[in-house]
Coordinates of C-alpha atoms in Angstrom, one line a residue:
X1 CA 24.0 28.3 4.8
X2 CA 26.7 25.6 4.6
X3 CA 25.0 21.8 4.7
X4 CA 27.3 18.6 3.9
X5 CA 25.8 16.3 1.5
X6 CA 25.9 13.1 0.8
X7 CA 24.3 10.5 -2.2
X8 CA 24.2 7.2 -2.1
X9 CA 22.4 3.6 -3.9
X10 CA 20.6 1.1 -2.1
X11 CA 19.1 -1.9 -3.2
X12 CA 16.1 -3.3 -1.0
X13 CA 15.4 -6.8 -2.3
X14 CA 11.1 -7.6 -2.4
X15 CA 9.6 -10.2 -0.8
X16 CA 9.0 -11.4 -4.6
X17 CA 9.2 -10.6 -7.5
X18 CA 7.2 -7.2 -8.8
X19 CA 5.4 -7.6 -12.7
X20 CA 4.5 -5.1 -14.4
X21 CA 4.0 -5.0 -18.2
X22 CA 7.1 -3.8 -19.1
X23 CA 9.3 -6.5 -16.9
X24 CA 9.8 -7.8 -13.3
X25 CA 11.4 -6.2 -10.5
X26 CA 12.7 -8.2 -7.2
X27 CA 14.6 -5.1 -6.1
X28 CA 13.5 -1.3 -5.5
X29 CA 16.5 0.9 -6.8
X30 CA 17.2 3.6 -4.7
X31 CA 19.5 7.1 -4.7
X32 CA 19.0 8.5 -1.3
X33 CA 20.2 11.9 -0.5
X34 CA 21.3 13.1 2.5
X35 CA 21.5 16.6 3.4
X36 CA 23.2 18.1 7.3
X37 CA 23.0 21.6 8.3
X38 CA 25.2 20.5 11.5
X39 CA 21.9 20.2 13.7
X40 CA 19.5 18.1 11.3
X41 CA 19.1 16.2 8.8
X42 CA 16.8 16.0 5.7
X43 CA 16.4 12.7 3.2
X44 CA 15.0 12.3 -0.4
X45 CA 15.2 9.3 -2.5
X46 CA 14.3 8.2 -5.3
X47 CA 13.4 5.6 -7.9
X48 CA 14.7 5.9 -11.5
X49 CA 13.0 4.6 -14.4
X50 CA 14.8 3.1 -17.3
X51 CA 11.1 4.1 -19.3
X52 CA 12.8 7.7 -19.0
X53 CA 16.3 7.1 -19.0
X54 CA 17.9 7.6 -15.6
X55 CA 19.7 5.1 -14.1
X56 CA 20.6 4.3 -10.2
X57 CA 24.1 5.8 -11.5
X58 CA 23.3 8.3 -14.0
X59 CA 21.0 9.8 -11.0
X60 CA 23.2 9.8 -8.5
X61 CA 25.4 11.4 -11.0
X62 CA 23.1 14.2 -12.0
X63 CA 23.2 14.9 -8.1
X64 CA 26.4 14.7 -7.8
X65 CA 26.9 17.4 -10.3
X66 CA 24.4 19.8 -7.8
X67 CA 26.7 19.0 -4.7
X68 CA 28.8 22.5 -4.5
X69 CA 25.1 24.1 -5.1
X70 CA 23.2 22.6 -2.7
X71 CA 26.6 23.1 -0.1
X72 CA 26.1 26.2 0.0
X73 CA 22.4 26.4 0.8
X74 CA 20.2 26.1 -2.4
X75 CA 17.1 26.6 -1.9
X76 CA 13.7 23.9 -3.6
X77 CA 13.4 26.8 -5.8
X78 CA 17.0 27.3 -6.8
X79 CA 17.0 23.1 -7.3
X80 CA 15.1 23.6 -9.7
X81 CA 17.0 25.7 -12.6
X82 CA 20.0 23.2 -12.0
X83 CA 17.8 20.4 -12.6
X84 CA 15.3 19.1 -15.4
X85 CA 11.9 17.1 -13.6
X86 CA 12.8 13.9 -13.0
X87 CA 14.0 11.6 -10.4
X88 CA 17.2 13.5 -9.0
X89 CA 15.4 16.9 -8.8
X90 CA 12.5 14.9 -6.9
X91 CA 15.3 13.2 -4.6
X92 CA 16.3 16.8 -3.7
X93 CA 13.6 18.7 -3.3
X94 CA 12.2 15.6 -1.4
X95 CA 15.2 16.2 1.1
X96 CA 14.9 19.5 0.5
X97 CA 11.3 19.5 2.2
X98 CA 12.3 17.0 4.9
X99 CA 15.1 19.0 6.6
X100 CA 13.2 22.7 6.4
X101 CA 10.6 20.4 8.0
X102 CA 13.0 18.6 10.8
X103 CA 14.7 23.1 11.5
X104 CA 10.9 24.0 11.9
X105 CA 8.5 24.1 14.8
X106 CA 5.8 23.1 12.9
X107 CA 6.3 20.5 10.3
X108 CA 5.4 20.1 7.5
X109 CA 1.5 21.2 7.7
X110 CA 3.0 24.1 9.3
X111 CA 5.5 24.9 6.3
X112 CA 2.6 23.6 3.6
X113 CA -0.4 25.6 5.4
X114 CA -2.2 21.5 4.7
X115 CA -3.1 20.1 7.1
X116 CA -2.2 16.4 7.5
X117 CA -5.5 13.8 7.6
X118 CA -5.4 10.0 7.4
X119 CA -5.7 9.0 3.6
X120 CA -6.7 5.9 2.0
X121 CA -4.1 4.3 -0.3
X122 CA -4.3 1.5 -2.9
X123 CA -2.1 -1.9 -3.0
X124 CA -0.9 -2.9 -6.2
X125 CA -1.5 -6.3 -7.0
X126 CA 1.5 -7.7 -9.0
X127 CA 0.9 -8.9 -12.4
X128 CA 0.3 -12.4 -13.2
X129 CA -2.3 -15.1 -14.6
X130 CA -6.1 -15.2 -13.0
X131 CA -5.9 -16.9 -10.6
X132 CA -2.3 -16.4 -9.2
X133 CA -3.7 -12.3 -8.5
X134 CA -7.0 -13.5 -7.7
X135 CA -5.1 -15.5 -4.4
X136 CA -2.5 -12.2 -4.2
X137 CA -5.8 -10.0 -3.4
X138 CA -7.3 -13.1 -1.0
X139 CA -4.0 -12.8 0.8
X140 CA -4.7 -9.0 2.3
X141 CA -8.6 -9.1 2.8
X142 CA -8.3 -6.0 4.8
X143 CA -6.8 -4.1 2.5
X144 CA -10.2 -2.4 1.0
X145 CA -9.0 -0.1 -2.0
X146 CA -6.9 -2.8 -4.7
X147 CA -4.5 -1.6 -7.9
X148 CA -4.1 -4.5 -10.8
X149 CA -1.5 -4.0 -12.9
X150 CA -2.8 -5.4 -16.2
X151 CA -1.6 -6.0 -19.7
X152 CA -3.2 -7.0 -22.6
X153 CA -2.9 -10.8 -22.2
X154 CA -6.1 -11.4 -20.0
X155 CA -7.1 -8.3 -18.5
X156 CA -10.7 -9.5 -18.1
X157 CA -10.0 -13.4 -16.7
X158 CA -7.7 -11.5 -14.4
X159 CA -10.2 -8.4 -13.5
X160 CA -13.2 -11.4 -12.8
X161 CA -10.8 -13.9 -11.1
X162 CA -9.5 -10.8 -8.5
X163 CA -13.3 -10.3 -8.6
X164 CA -14.4 -13.7 -7.0
X165 CA -11.8 -13.5 -4.9
X166 CA -12.8 -9.8 -3.2
X167 CA -16.1 -8.4 -4.1
X168 CA -15.5 -6.7 -1.7
X169 CA -12.9 -4.6 -2.6
X170 CA -12.6 -1.3 -4.5
X171 CA -10.9 -2.3 -7.8
X172 CA -8.1 0.3 -10.0
X173 CA -7.1 -0.8 -13.2
X174 CA -3.2 0.1 -14.2
X175 CA -2.7 -1.5 -17.3
X176 CA 0.9 -0.2 -17.9
X177 CA 0.4 1.6 -21.2
X178 CA 0.2 -1.4 -22.4
X179 CA -3.4 -1.5 -23.7
X180 CA -3.8 0.1 -27.3
X181 CA -6.4 1.5 -28.5
X182 CA -8.9 -1.7 -29.6
X183 CA -8.3 -3.0 -26.6
X184 CA -10.0 0.0 -24.9
X185 CA -13.1 0.0 -27.2

């Protein structure tokens, strides 16, 4: 099966800066892969992580390096031997799943055998001082599950302020690898 493949880079400005322990993001920079079979388009994207030695340019280059295989019809299984685990493989895998689901009369649930049921997800609060994080939590009263980006500076103070602002919410802590063993003890 012959496919047309396109690879692009998109940048989506965030409404407000998003801070974690390793830095601040003001945009979501993604690499997009589209696979065209003449009738359907499968789309996948990924966010490269500098922490793992990835950039949008390096990931786009990785994807471009396997374009001939993708154009000739490489499958999801084939791609596992073409690329290492990482953002590039994720984008291609997602695009292939999307394409196969669109080609199939049964969609993604039919392909996987998994019935699709609604799930409750987490809403992430950006790392900030305790008062600002409490305001972030208060701004989304309809959301019941909050993921808190924390670092080692004032985790208990942030947690206390958020709990006071949202006693009804389920709180999940994400320390982004910034906590030491001593802090955890």
